[in-house]
């Protein structure tokens, strides 16, 4: 996880978080699932507005 503070387009403080989560298996039919999910979030500390984006991919091990 990476947390960073930057300045937004209107000179307000913005906190961003970049995170990678690994999928290492589940239960039942999903016990062989593998993959990862990349998530990026940002929050404007003055207006408390936030945004998020997540992308991922997965596959099944035989």
mmCIF file of C-alpha atoms in Angstrom:
data_model
loop_
_atom_site.group_PDB
_atom_site.id
_atom_site.type_symbol
_atom_site.label_atom_id
_atom_site.label_comp_id
_atom_site.label_asym_id
_atom_site.label_seq_id
_atom_site.Cartn_x
_atom_site.Cartn_y
_atom_site.Cartn_z
ATOM 1 C CA UNK A 1 0.000 0.000 0.000
ATOM 2 C CA UNK A 2 1.285 3.440 -0.927
ATOM 3 C CA UNK A 3 -0.231 6.558 0.650
ATOM 4 C CA UNK A 4 0.723 9.967 -0.698
ATOM 5 C CA UNK A 5 -0.385 13.571 -0.339
ATOM 6 C CA UNK A 6 -0.474 15.836 -3.379
ATOM 7 C CA UNK A 7 -1.996 19.130 -4.421
ATOM 8 C CA UNK A 8 -5.176 18.989 -6.469
ATOM 9 C CA UNK A 9 -6.085 21.110 -9.475
ATOM 10 C CA UNK A 10 -7.361 23.955 -7.244
ATOM 11 C CA UNK A 11 -4.373 23.846 -4.822
ATOM 12 C CA UNK A 12 -6.255 21.811 -2.215
ATOM 13 C CA UNK A 13 -4.646 18.900 -0.391
ATOM 14 C CA UNK A 14 -5.484 15.512 -1.873
ATOM 15 C CA UNK A 15 -4.583 12.168 -0.299
ATOM 16 C CA UNK A 16 -4.157 9.196 -2.621
ATOM 17 C CA UNK A 17 -3.845 5.496 -1.881
ATOM 18 C CA UNK A 18 -2.541 2.872 -4.312
ATOM 19 C CA UNK A 19 -3.076 -0.738 -3.282
ATOM 20 C CA UNK A 20 -2.574 -4.201 -4.795
ATOM 21 C CA UNK A 21 -4.505 -7.190 -3.446
ATOM 22 C CA UNK A 22 -3.659 -10.751 -4.406
ATOM 23 C CA UNK A 23 -6.329 -13.426 -4.864
ATOM 24 C CA UNK A 24 -4.846 -16.675 -3.561
ATOM 25 C CA UNK A 25 -7.840 -18.995 -3.439
ATOM 26 C CA UNK A 26 -11.323 -19.328 -2.117
ATOM 27 C CA UNK A 27 -13.676 -22.036 -0.941
ATOM 28 C CA UNK A 28 -15.700 -24.623 -2.814
ATOM 29 C CA UNK A 29 -15.731 -24.038 -6.561
ATOM 30 C CA UNK A 30 -13.359 -21.072 -6.101
ATOM 31 C CA UNK A 31 -10.578 -22.924 -4.265
ATOM 32 C CA UNK A 32 -8.270 -22.666 -7.318
ATOM 33 C CA UNK A 33 -8.862 -19.001 -8.162
ATOM 34 C CA UNK A 34 -5.795 -16.751 -8.439
ATOM 35 C CA UNK A 35 -5.244 -13.167 -9.537
ATOM 36 C CA UNK A 36 -4.844 -9.589 -8.397
ATOM 37 C CA UNK A 37 -6.809 -6.378 -7.962
ATOM 38 C CA UNK A 38 -5.216 -2.923 -8.285
ATOM 39 C CA UNK A 39 -7.077 -0.111 -6.508
ATOM 40 C CA UNK A 40 -6.449 3.631 -6.615
ATOM 41 C CA UNK A 41 -8.395 6.055 -4.416
ATOM 42 C CA UNK A 42 -8.155 9.781 -3.814
ATOM 43 C CA UNK A 43 -9.792 12.074 -1.271
ATOM 44 C CA UNK A 44 -9.955 15.865 -1.226
ATOM 45 C CA UNK A 45 -9.483 16.769 2.441
ATOM 46 C CA UNK A 46 -11.294 20.129 2.223
ATOM 47 C CA UNK A 47 -14.486 18.972 0.500
ATOM 48 C CA UNK A 48 -14.290 15.314 1.596
ATOM 49 C CA UNK A 49 -15.024 14.219 -1.963
ATOM 50 C CA UNK A 50 -13.423 11.009 -3.068
ATOM 51 C CA UNK A 51 -13.037 8.755 -6.060
ATOM 52 C CA UNK A 52 -11.914 5.200 -6.611
ATOM 53 C CA UNK A 53 -10.892 2.937 -9.464
ATOM 54 C CA UNK A 54 -10.303 -0.810 -9.302
ATOM 55 C CA UNK A 55 -9.056 -3.148 -12.008
ATOM 56 C CA UNK A 56 -8.324 -6.806 -11.723
ATOM 57 C CA UNK A 57 -7.779 -10.094 -13.409
ATOM 58 C CA UNK A 58 -8.188 -13.658 -12.280
ATOM 59 C CA UNK A 59 -7.677 -17.194 -13.503
ATOM 60 C CA UNK A 60 -8.233 -20.727 -12.255
ATOM 61 C CA UNK A 61 -5.380 -23.148 -11.578
ATOM 62 C CA UNK A 62 -6.052 -26.730 -12.651
#
